[in-house]
Structure formats: structure tokens, C-alpha cells
């Protein structure tokens, strides 16, 4: 039944959660997108492309946003209730803390489910579209911009230099030099003009340069390499049209990026990991078969029987072995045996390295698969930390809750990275590594929940001050008693 207490807590938590969610998302997005600023600036992409990039990358960051927003919202919600003595009033009416936390706990479970669906279905698709789009943006050439006194080299087969442009923002240009490389014969065609104008047509698909009072220099190709012609033509007006298709952004098929693990769902990740495990097992089982050509005797039982038959009747003169076989033949046998042994060793080493690589790749895919669950479960664990901690601290707003949230989220992030690293390297078990952060933080959450349930003054400075004084007084009395005993004994 939805009581007034539930309505009060809901009214305090839901708006706070949405506020903190978008604030955290904005902060993470600002930090994340800064590494792509060089790729986005100066490309003349258009507003729609920028909005798509920002939207897709924002969706990819929700995996980290959900846990941190849940932690911060829980802290602020119960911190505000405690700061305004509402939590104390509710407890004094006979309602336990666990009953007060119940509605937010239900919301935390719901947030965990939403986070899992987002991590498993929304984030992979967003990653696919975001990184394929950013790849195409990186391949796109910068926007058309002629710098005075320098050559512009981004138009295929042409090099254009403009000495000066109109200062008032017009399309007039002065001191124009155009090298034509369409014939692929070097700098043999040159166009020079004193003045002209430059503008775009057909929705900026083509660049038009109209020149006045200029010259065209060319060196026609001839069969006689010792005698070359040089042609100079003058013109009063000339018009040149350049296609700007090379400056546009060409989209790469998204299917080429789907093989990356961050763009897969749990089902796809498990499928790839199982395939890698099967390939590793195949390498292990197939290694003895591959190494058979390096063995001279492959029928061990028959060979052993034929060699051991009548062995008891042979005289034991081991030193006579060298007299039976020619020393040159013996050296050849030794060399052949060493080479075959070396080949077998190299084969086994290569197979071992391949198996280790396959198993490491399999662990990486399984870590990514578990991460979709661990980050969603972390939402509920962050509630276990934030809600009782807010009731203990009794501070709302963005001050103390933000500091506490940052500390625990950094702890969560460091433990997650460390656990995944150990799991990838095989130092720990896969489940131990990927769930280590959640397990440790769950202990913190249960501890804070117990302290809040018994109204512990965990963060009250007076408590530690009194404890320190009592300890100092007790130590001081013990020290005085010890000195008195020493004096009496003397």
C-alpha cells in the first residue's frame, strides 16, 4: 500500500534522481567529448551531424551515469530529510528506517533493470553508430578555407594559392596561382592571375573561381626528351569549376564495426566467447596430430615389442655402440634428432601462445558480458550506500553528498578496473574479478545500513572527540599508576 510516507520519500527522491542523472551525464559527457574536439572542429559538419554525435555518445555514457546518479540522489534525498528533521519525526512515530527506505529500494531495483536493458541493448547500438560516425568524421577533410599566402592542397589534383582576399568579407581574390596536376606530370601546368572572385554553387557542391587578366603556362608532352616546348597563353577572363565531393563525408557501412565487443549484446558476446574456447580446445587436441610428421617411429607398441624381444640375451657392452655406427652417420643422426626436437618445441610453443591468446580474448568478451550486469547491479548497491549514509550524515544539497559520492564512485571505478585486469590476465577467477567491486561496496552498504538502523553517530566529530579524551584519560591514569608503583618499589 502506498502510504503518505512513501509519497513523501518518492517526492524527495524522483526529482532529485532526474536532476542528478542529467547533471552527472553532462559532466561525464563534457570530459569524454573533449578527446574528440580536434576531430570535430573545422570540418563544417552541420548541426545535424553534431547533434547525432552528441546524442549517441551521451547514450554510451549512461552505463556509468546510472550508478553515480543513484548514489548521489539517495544521499541527497535522505540527507535533506535528515537535515530538516523529517527523518527524525518519522522515526519517532514508530516507523523503522527499513520501512522508510523501502520505496527508494524499489525504485533502485527498477533503475537497475532499466540500466541493464540500456547496457545490453541501447549502449551497443549507440556505440556502433557513435564510433562509426566519428570514424567517418576523422576521414573527412577540413572545411574549404584558403589561407592568405599559403597553398591549399585538399582539392584533388589541384594546388591553389591566394595572396590576398577581400577584407570586408567579399568574394574577391588577388594574386591567384593554380597548379594543375590532372595530367600527373608534375608542375607542368600553371595558371596565374592578378584578380578574380571565388564562390560556391549548388549547395556548396562546387567551387567556382573566375579569374581576370591572367596567364596559363604549360609544357606539352613530347617524344623528344631533349627538345621541349613551352606554351604561354594570356586571357582576360577565365572560369574554373572544382568539385567539392572530396571534402564531403562518406559514410562507412556500420557492419564493418560490429565485430568489436562494445557493440555486442550479451548473447552475441557469449557466442563469440564460446567460439574462442572451442577454437582453443581444438588447438590443444590437434597439436599431437600436427607434430606426428616430426617423429620417425609412430607405432610405439609395435616398436617397443620388436626392440625388447630377446633383449635379455644381448651382451651388455655399451661402449661398443660407437664401433657399430660410423661417426659421420652418428653426427648426422644427432643433428637430425636435434632439428626435429627444435621443430617440435617451436610447434608446441606456437600452439601454446595461440591457445593463451584465444583464452585471453575469450575472457575479455566474458568480462564485457558480465560488465553489463555488474554496472546495473551497482545501481542497487549504490542505493545501499547512499540512503543510509545520507540518513547518518544528515546533509543535503550538492556539498557533502557530492564529495562522498565522488569518493565511493572512484573506489568503485578503481576496483572495477583492477578486478577486470586480474580476470583478463587469469590472476583471479573470472567471476571473482568482475564482481569484486560490487562485493566490496556491498559490504560498505550493509555496514552503513546497520549503523543507520541503530542511529549511530558515525560521522559526528563530538563522538570521536569524546572517545579520544576517554582514551587519553585512561592512558594518563595508567601512566601515573605505573610511575607511582616504580617510586614505591624504590
CSV table of N, CA and C in Angstrom, one decimal, residues 281-405:
chain,number,residue,atom,x,y,z
A,281,UNK,N,40.3,-25.2,-27.6
A,281,UNK,CA,40.3,-26.7,-27.3
A,281,UNK,C,40.7,-27.5,-28.5
A,282,UNK,N,40.4,-27.0,-29.7
A,282,UNK,CA,40.8,-27.6,-31.0
A,282,UNK,C,42.3,-27.6,-31.1
A,283,UNK,N,42.9,-26.4,-30.8
A,283,UNK,CA,44.3,-26.3,-30.9
A,283,UNK,C,45.0,-27.3,-30.0
A,284,UNK,N,44.5,-27.4,-28.8
A,284,UNK,CA,45.1,-28.3,-27.8
A,284,UNK,C,45.0,-29.8,-28.3
A,285,UNK,N,43.9,-30.2,-28.7
A,285,UNK,CA,43.7,-31.6,-29.1
A,285,UNK,C,44.4,-31.9,-30.4
A,286,UNK,N,44.6,-30.9,-31.3
A,286,UNK,CA,45.2,-31.1,-32.6
A,286,UNK,C,46.7,-31.0,-32.6
A,287,UNK,N,47.3,-30.5,-31.5
A,287,UNK,CA,48.8,-30.3,-31.5
A,287,UNK,C,49.5,-31.7,-31.6
A,288,UNK,N,49.1,-32.7,-30.9
A,288,UNK,CA,49.8,-34.0,-31.1
A,288,UNK,C,49.7,-34.5,-32.5
A,289,UNK,N,48.6,-34.3,-33.2
A,289,UNK,CA,48.4,-34.8,-34.6
A,289,UNK,C,49.3,-34.0,-35.5
A,290,UNK,N,49.4,-32.7,-35.3
A,290,UNK,CA,50.3,-31.9,-36.2
A,290,UNK,C,51.8,-32.2,-36.0
A,291,UNK,N,52.1,-32.7,-34.8
A,291,UNK,CA,53.6,-32.9,-34.5
A,291,UNK,C,54.0,-34.3,-35.0
A,292,UNK,N,53.1,-35.2,-35.4
A,292,UNK,CA,53.4,-36.6,-35.8
A,292,UNK,C,54.5,-36.7,-36.9
A,293,UNK,N,54.4,-35.8,-38.0
A,293,UNK,CA,55.4,-35.9,-39.0
A,293,UNK,C,56.9,-35.8,-38.5
A,294,UNK,N,57.1,-35.2,-37.3
A,294,UNK,CA,58.4,-35.0,-36.8
A,294,UNK,C,58.9,-36.2,-36.0
A,295,UNK,N,58.1,-37.2,-35.9
A,295,UNK,CA,58.5,-38.5,-35.2
A,295,UNK,C,58.8,-39.6,-36.2
A,296,UNK,N,60.0,-40.2,-36.1
A,296,UNK,CA,60.3,-41.3,-37.0
A,296,UNK,C,59.5,-42.6,-36.7
A,297,UNK,N,59.2,-42.8,-35.5
A,297,UNK,CA,58.5,-44.0,-35.1
A,297,UNK,C,57.2,-43.7,-34.4
A,298,UNK,N,56.1,-44.0,-35.1
A,298,UNK,CA,54.8,-43.6,-34.7
A,298,UNK,C,54.0,-44.8,-34.2
A,299,UNK,N,54.6,-46.0,-34.2
A,299,UNK,CA,53.8,-47.1,-33.7
A,299,UNK,C,54.6,-47.6,-32.5
A,300,UNK,N,54.3,-47.0,-31.4
A,300,UNK,CA,55.1,-47.2,-30.2
A,300,UNK,C,55.0,-48.6,-29.7
A,301,UNK,N,53.8,-49.2,-29.7
A,301,UNK,CA,53.6,-50.6,-29.1
A,301,UNK,C,54.4,-51.6,-30.0
A,302,UNK,N,54.3,-51.5,-31.3
A,302,UNK,CA,55.0,-52.4,-32.2
A,302,UNK,C,56.5,-52.3,-32.1
A,303,UNK,N,56.9,-51.0,-32.1
A,303,UNK,CA,58.3,-50.8,-32.0
A,303,UNK,C,58.9,-51.3,-30.7
A,304,UNK,N,58.2,-51.0,-29.6
A,304,UNK,CA,58.7,-51.5,-28.3
A,304,UNK,C,58.8,-53.0,-28.2
A,305,UNK,N,57.8,-53.7,-28.8
A,305,UNK,CA,57.8,-55.1,-28.8
A,305,UNK,C,59.0,-55.7,-29.6
A,306,UNK,N,59.2,-55.1,-30.8
A,306,UNK,CA,60.3,-55.6,-31.7
A,306,UNK,C,61.6,-55.4,-31.1
A,307,UNK,N,61.8,-54.3,-30.4
A,307,UNK,CA,63.1,-53.9,-29.8
A,307,UNK,C,63.4,-54.7,-28.6
A,308,UNK,N,62.4,-55.0,-27.8
A,308,UNK,CA,62.6,-55.6,-26.5
A,308,UNK,C,62.7,-57.1,-26.6
A,309,UNK,N,62.3,-57.7,-27.8
A,309,UNK,CA,62.3,-59.1,-27.9
A,309,UNK,C,63.7,-59.7,-27.9
A,310,UNK,N,64.0,-60.5,-27.0
A,310,UNK,CA,65.3,-61.1,-26.9
A,310,UNK,C,66.4,-60.1,-26.3
A,311,UNK,N,66.0,-59.1,-25.7
A,311,UNK,CA,67.0,-58.1,-25.2
A,311,UNK,C,67.8,-58.7,-24.1
A,312,UNK,N,67.2,-59.7,-23.3
A,312,UNK,CA,68.0,-60.3,-22.2
A,312,UNK,C,69.2,-61.1,-22.7
A,313,UNK,N,69.1,-61.6,-24.0
A,313,UNK,CA,70.2,-62.4,-24.5
A,313,UNK,C,71.4,-61.6,-25.0
A,314,UNK,N,71.2,-60.3,-25.1
A,314,UNK,CA,72.3,-59.4,-25.7
A,314,UNK,C,73.3,-59.1,-24.7
A,315,UNK,N,74.6,-59.1,-25.1
A,315,UNK,CA,75.6,-58.7,-24.1
A,315,UNK,C,75.6,-57.2,-23.8
A,316,UNK,N,75.9,-56.9,-22.6
A,316,UNK,CA,75.8,-55.5,-22.1
A,316,UNK,C,77.2,-54.8,-22.3
A,317,UNK,N,77.5,-54.6,-23.6
A,317,UNK,CA,78.7,-53.8,-23.9
A,317,UNK,C,78.3,-52.5,-24.5
A,318,UNK,N,78.1,-51.5,-23.6
A,318,UNK,CA,77.6,-50.2,-24.1
A,318,UNK,C,78.7,-49.4,-24.9
A,319,UNK,N,79.9,-49.7,-24.6
A,319,UNK,CA,81.0,-48.9,-25.2
A,319,UNK,C,81.2,-49.4,-26.7
A,320,UNK,N,80.6,-50.5,-27.1
A,320,UNK,CA,80.7,-51.0,-28.4
A,320,UNK,C,79.8,-50.3,-29.4
A,321,UNK,N,78.9,-49.4,-28.9
A,321,UNK,CA,77.9,-48.8,-29.8
A,321,UNK,C,78.5,-47.9,-30.8
A,322,UNK,N,79.6,-47.2,-30.4
A,322,UNK,CA,80.2,-46.3,-31.3
A,322,UNK,C,81.0,-47.0,-32.4
A,323,UNK,N,81.4,-48.3,-32.1
A,323,UNK,CA,82.1,-49.1,-33.1
A,323,UNK,C,81.2,-49.7,-34.2
A,324,UNK,N,79.9,-49.8,-33.8
A,324,UNK,CA,78.9,-50.3,-34.8
A,324,UNK,C,78.5,-49.3,-35.8
A,325,UNK,N,78.4,-48.0,-35.4
A,325,UNK,CA,77.9,-47.0,-36.3
A,325,UNK,C,79.1,-46.1,-36.7
A,326,UNK,N,79.1,-45.7,-38.0
A,326,UNK,CA,80.1,-44.8,-38.4
A,326,UNK,C,80.0,-43.4,-37.7
A,327,UNK,N,81.1,-42.8,-37.3
A,327,UNK,CA,81.0,-41.5,-36.6
A,327,UNK,C,80.3,-40.4,-37.4
A,328,UNK,N,80.5,-40.4,-38.8
A,328,UNK,CA,79.8,-39.4,-39.6
A,328,UNK,C,78.3,-39.6,-39.6
A,329,UNK,N,77.9,-40.9,-39.7
A,329,UNK,CA,76.5,-41.2,-39.6
A,329,UNK,C,75.9,-40.8,-38.2
A,330,UNK,N,76.7,-41.1,-37.2
A,330,UNK,CA,76.2,-40.8,-35.9
A,330,UNK,C,76.0,-39.2,-35.7
A,331,UNK,N,76.9,-38.4,-36.3
A,331,UNK,CA,76.8,-37.0,-36.2
A,331,UNK,C,75.5,-36.6,-37.0
A,332,UNK,N,75.3,-37.2,-38.1
A,332,UNK,CA,74.1,-36.9,-38.9
A,332,UNK,C,72.8,-37.3,-38.1
A,333,UNK,N,72.8,-38.4,-37.4
A,333,UNK,CA,71.7,-38.8,-36.6
A,333,UNK,C,71.4,-37.8,-35.5
A,334,UNK,N,72.5,-37.4,-34.8
A,334,UNK,CA,72.4,-36.4,-33.7
A,334,UNK,C,71.8,-35.1,-34.3
A,335,UNK,N,72.3,-34.6,-35.4
A,335,UNK,CA,71.9,-33.3,-36.0
A,335,UNK,C,70.4,-33.4,-36.4
A,336,UNK,N,70.0,-34.6,-37.0
A,336,UNK,CA,68.6,-34.8,-37.4
A,336,UNK,C,67.7,-34.8,-36.1
A,337,UNK,N,68.1,-35.4,-35.1
A,337,UNK,CA,67.3,-35.5,-33.9
A,337,UNK,C,67.2,-34.1,-33.2
A,338,UNK,N,68.3,-33.4,-33.2
A,338,UNK,CA,68.2,-32.0,-32.6
A,338,UNK,C,67.3,-31.1,-33.4
A,339,UNK,N,67.3,-31.2,-34.8
A,339,UNK,CA,66.5,-30.4,-35.6
A,339,UNK,C,65.0,-30.7,-35.4
A,340,UNK,N,64.7,-32.0,-35.3
A,340,UNK,CA,63.3,-32.4,-35.1
A,340,UNK,C,62.8,-32.0,-33.8
A,341,UNK,N,63.7,-32.1,-32.8
A,341,UNK,CA,63.3,-31.7,-31.4
A,341,UNK,C,63.0,-30.2,-31.4
A,342,UNK,N,63.9,-29.4,-32.1
A,342,UNK,CA,63.7,-28.0,-32.1
A,342,UNK,C,62.4,-27.7,-32.8
A,343,UNK,N,62.1,-28.4,-33.9
A,343,UNK,CA,60.8,-28.1,-34.6
A,343,UNK,C,59.6,-28.4,-33.8
A,344,UNK,N,59.7,-29.5,-33.1
A,344,UNK,CA,58.6,-29.9,-32.2
A,344,UNK,C,58.4,-28.8,-31.1
A,345,UNK,N,59.5,-28.4,-30.5
A,345,UNK,CA,59.5,-27.3,-29.5
A,345,UNK,C,58.8,-26.1,-30.0
A,346,UNK,N,59.2,-25.6,-31.2
A,346,UNK,CA,58.7,-24.4,-31.8
A,346,UNK,C,57.2,-24.6,-32.1
A,347,UNK,N,56.8,-25.8,-32.6
A,347,UNK,CA,55.4,-26.1,-32.8
A,347,UNK,C,54.6,-26.0,-31.6
A,348,UNK,N,55.1,-26.6,-30.5
A,348,UNK,CA,54.3,-26.6,-29.2
A,348,UNK,C,54.3,-25.2,-28.7
A,349,UNK,N,55.4,-24.4,-28.8
A,349,UNK,CA,55.4,-23.0,-28.3
A,349,UNK,C,54.4,-22.2,-29.0
A,350,UNK,N,54.3,-22.3,-30.3
A,350,UNK,CA,53.4,-21.5,-31.1
A,350,UNK,C,51.9,-21.9,-30.8
A,351,UNK,N,51.7,-23.2,-30.6
A,351,UNK,CA,50.4,-23.6,-30.2
A,351,UNK,C,50.0,-23.1,-28.8
A,352,UNK,N,50.9,-23.1,-27.9
A,352,UNK,CA,50.7,-22.6,-26.6
A,352,UNK,C,50.3,-21.1,-26.6
A,353,UNK,N,51.1,-20.4,-27.4
A,353,UNK,CA,50.8,-18.9,-27.4
A,353,UNK,C,49.5,-18.6,-28.1
A,354,UNK,N,49.2,-19.4,-29.1
A,354,UNK,CA,47.9,-19.2,-29.8
A,354,UNK,C,46.7,-19.6,-28.8
A,355,UNK,N,46.9,-20.6,-28.1
A,355,UNK,CA,45.8,-21.0,-27.1
A,355,UNK,C,45.7,-20.0,-26.0
A,356,UNK,N,46.8,-19.4,-25.5
A,356,UNK,CA,46.7,-18.4,-24.5
A,356,UNK,C,46.1,-17.1,-25.0
A,357,UNK,N,46.3,-16.8,-26.3
A,357,UNK,CA,45.7,-15.6,-26.9
A,357,UNK,C,44.2,-15.8,-27.0
A,358,UNK,N,43.8,-17.0,-27.5
A,358,UNK,CA,42.4,-17.3,-27.6
A,358,UNK,C,41.7,-17.3,-26.3
A,359,UNK,N,42.3,-17.8,-25.3
A,359,UNK,CA,41.7,-17.8,-23.9
A,359,UNK,C,41.6,-16.4,-23.4
A,360,UNK,N,42.6,-15.6,-23.6
A,360,UNK,CA,42.6,-14.2,-23.1
A,360,UNK,C,41.5,-13.4,-23.8
A,361,UNK,N,41.3,-13.6,-25.1
A,361,UNK,CA,40.3,-13.0,-25.9
A,361,UNK,C,38.9,-13.4,-25.4
A,362,UNK,N,38.8,-14.7,-25.1
A,362,UNK,CA,37.5,-15.2,-24.6
A,362,UNK,C,37.2,-14.6,-23.2
A,363,UNK,N,38.2,-14.4,-22.4
A,363,UNK,CA,38.0,-13.8,-21.1
A,363,UNK,C,37.6,-12.3,-21.2
A,364,UNK,N,38.2,-11.7,-22.2
A,364,UNK,CA,37.8,-10.2,-22.5
A,364,UNK,C,36.3,-10.1,-22.9
A,365,UNK,N,35.9,-11.0,-23.7
A,365,UNK,CA,34.5,-11.0,-24.1
A,365,UNK,C,33.5,-11.3,-23.0
A,366,UNK,N,33.9,-12.3,-22.1
A,366,UNK,CA,33.1,-12.6,-21.0
A,366,UNK,C,33.1,-11.5,-19.9
A,367,UNK,N,34.2,-10.8,-19.8
A,367,UNK,CA,34.3,-9.7,-18.9
A,367,UNK,C,33.3,-8.6,-19.3
A,368,UNK,N,33.3,-8.3,-20.6
A,368,UNK,CA,32.3,-7.3,-21.2
A,368,UNK,C,30.9,-7.8,-21.0
A,369,UNK,N,30.7,-9.1,-21.1
A,369,UNK,CA,29.3,-9.6,-20.9
A,369,UNK,C,28.9,-9.4,-19.4
A,370,UNK,N,29.8,-9.8,-18.5
A,370,UNK,CA,29.4,-9.6,-17.1
A,370,UNK,C,29.3,-8.1,-16.7
A,371,UNK,N,30.1,-7.3,-17.4
A,371,UNK,CA,30.0,-5.9,-17.0
A,371,UNK,C,28.7,-5.2,-17.2
A,372,UNK,N,27.9,-5.8,-18.2
A,372,UNK,CA,26.6,-5.2,-18.4
A,372,UNK,C,25.7,-5.5,-17.2
A,373,UNK,N,26.0,-6.6,-16.5
A,373,UNK,CA,25.2,-7.0,-15.3
A,373,UNK,C,25.7,-6.2,-14.1
A,374,UNK,N,27.1,-6.2,-14.0
A,374,UNK,CA,27.7,-5.6,-12.7
A,374,UNK,C,27.3,-4.1,-12.6
A,375,UNK,N,27.3,-3.4,-13.7
A,375,UNK,CA,27.0,-2.0,-13.7
A,375,UNK,C,25.6,-1.7,-13.3
A,376,UNK,N,24.7,-2.6,-13.7
A,376,UNK,CA,23.3,-2.5,-13.4
A,376,UNK,C,23.0,-2.9,-11.9
A,377,UNK,N,23.7,-3.9,-11.4
A,377,UNK,CA,23.6,-4.3,-10.0
A,377,UNK,C,24.2,-3.2,-9.1
A,378,UNK,N,25.2,-2.5,-9.7
A,378,UNK,CA,25.9,-1.5,-8.9
A,378,UNK,C,24.9,-0.3,-8.6
A,379,UNK,N,23.8,-0.2,-9.3
A,379,UNK,CA,22.8,0.9,-9.0
A,379,UNK,C,22.2,0.6,-7.7
A,380,UNK,N,21.8,-0.7,-7.4
A,380,UNK,CA,21.2,-1.0,-6.2
A,380,UNK,C,22.2,-1.0,-5.0
A,381,UNK,N,23.4,-1.4,-5.3
A,381,UNK,CA,24.5,-1.3,-4.2
A,381,UNK,C,24.8,0.2,-3.9
A,382,UNK,N,24.7,1.1,-4.9
A,382,UNK,CA,24.9,2.5,-4.6
A,382,UNK,C,23.8,3.0,-3.7
A,383,UNK,N,22.6,2.5,-3.9
A,383,UNK,CA,21.5,2.9,-3.1
A,383,UNK,C,21.7,2.4,-1.6
A,384,UNK,N,22.3,1.2,-1.5
A,384,UNK,CA,22.6,0.7,-0.1
A,384,UNK,C,23.6,1.5,0.6
A,385,UNK,N,24.5,2.1,-0.2
A,385,UNK,CA,25.5,3.0,0.4
A,385,UNK,C,24.9,4.4,0.6
A,386,UNK,N,24.2,5.0,-0.4
A,386,UNK,CA,23.8,6.4,-0.3
A,386,UNK,C,22.7,6.6,0.6
A,387,UNK,N,21.7,5.8,0.7
A,387,UNK,CA,20.5,6.0,1.5
A,387,UNK,C,20.8,6.0,3.0
A,388,UNK,N,21.4,5.0,3.5
A,388,UNK,CA,21.8,5.0,5.0
A,388,UNK,C,22.9,6.1,5.3
A,389,UNK,N,23.8,6.3,4.3
A,389,UNK,CA,24.8,7.3,4.6
A,389,UNK,C,24.2,8.7,4.6
A,390,UNK,N,23.2,9.0,3.8
A,390,UNK,CA,22.5,10.2,3.9
A,390,UNK,C,21.8,10.4,5.2
A,391,UNK,N,21.2,9.3,5.7
A,391,UNK,CA,20.5,9.4,7.0
A,391,UNK,C,21.4,9.6,8.1
A,392,UNK,N,22.7,9.1,8.0
A,392,UNK,CA,23.7,9.3,9.0
A,392,UNK,C,24.3,10.7,9.0
A,393,UNK,N,24.6,11.2,7.8
A,393,UNK,CA,25.3,12.5,7.6
A,393,UNK,C,24.3,13.6,7.9
A,394,UNK,N,23.1,13.5,7.4
A,394,UNK,CA,22.0,14.5,7.5
A,394,UNK,C,22.4,15.8,6.9
A,395,UNK,N,23.0,15.7,5.7
A,395,UNK,CA,23.3,16.9,4.9
A,395,UNK,C,22.8,16.7,3.5
A,396,UNK,N,22.0,17.7,3.1
A,396,UNK,CA,21.5,17.7,1.7
A,396,UNK,C,22.3,18.6,0.8
A,397,UNK,N,21.7,18.9,-0.4
A,397,UNK,CA,22.4,19.8,-1.3
A,397,UNK,C,23.5,19.1,-2.1
A,398,UNK,N,24.3,19.9,-2.8
A,398,UNK,CA,25.3,19.4,-3.6
A,398,UNK,C,26.7,19.5,-2.9
A,399,UNK,N,26.7,19.7,-1.6
A,399,UNK,CA,28.0,19.9,-0.9
A,399,UNK,C,28.6,18.5,-0.5
A,400,UNK,N,28.3,18.1,0.7
A,400,UNK,CA,28.8,16.9,1.3
A,400,UNK,C,28.4,15.7,0.4
A,401,UNK,N,27.2,15.5,0.0
A,401,UNK,CA,26.8,14.4,-0.8
A,401,UNK,C,27.7,14.2,-2.1
A,402,UNK,N,28.0,15.3,-2.7
A,402,UNK,CA,28.9,15.2,-3.9
A,402,UNK,C,30.2,14.7,-3.6
A,403,UNK,N,30.8,15.2,-2.5
A,403,UNK,CA,32.1,14.7,-2.1
A,403,UNK,C,32.1,13.2,-1.8
A,404,UNK,N,31.1,12.8,-1.0
A,404,UNK,CA,31.0,11.4,-0.6
A,404,UNK,C,30.8,10.5,-1.9
A,405,UNK,N,30.0,11.0,-2.8
A,405,UNK,CA,29.7,10.2,-4.0
A,405,UNK,C,30.9,10.1,-4.8
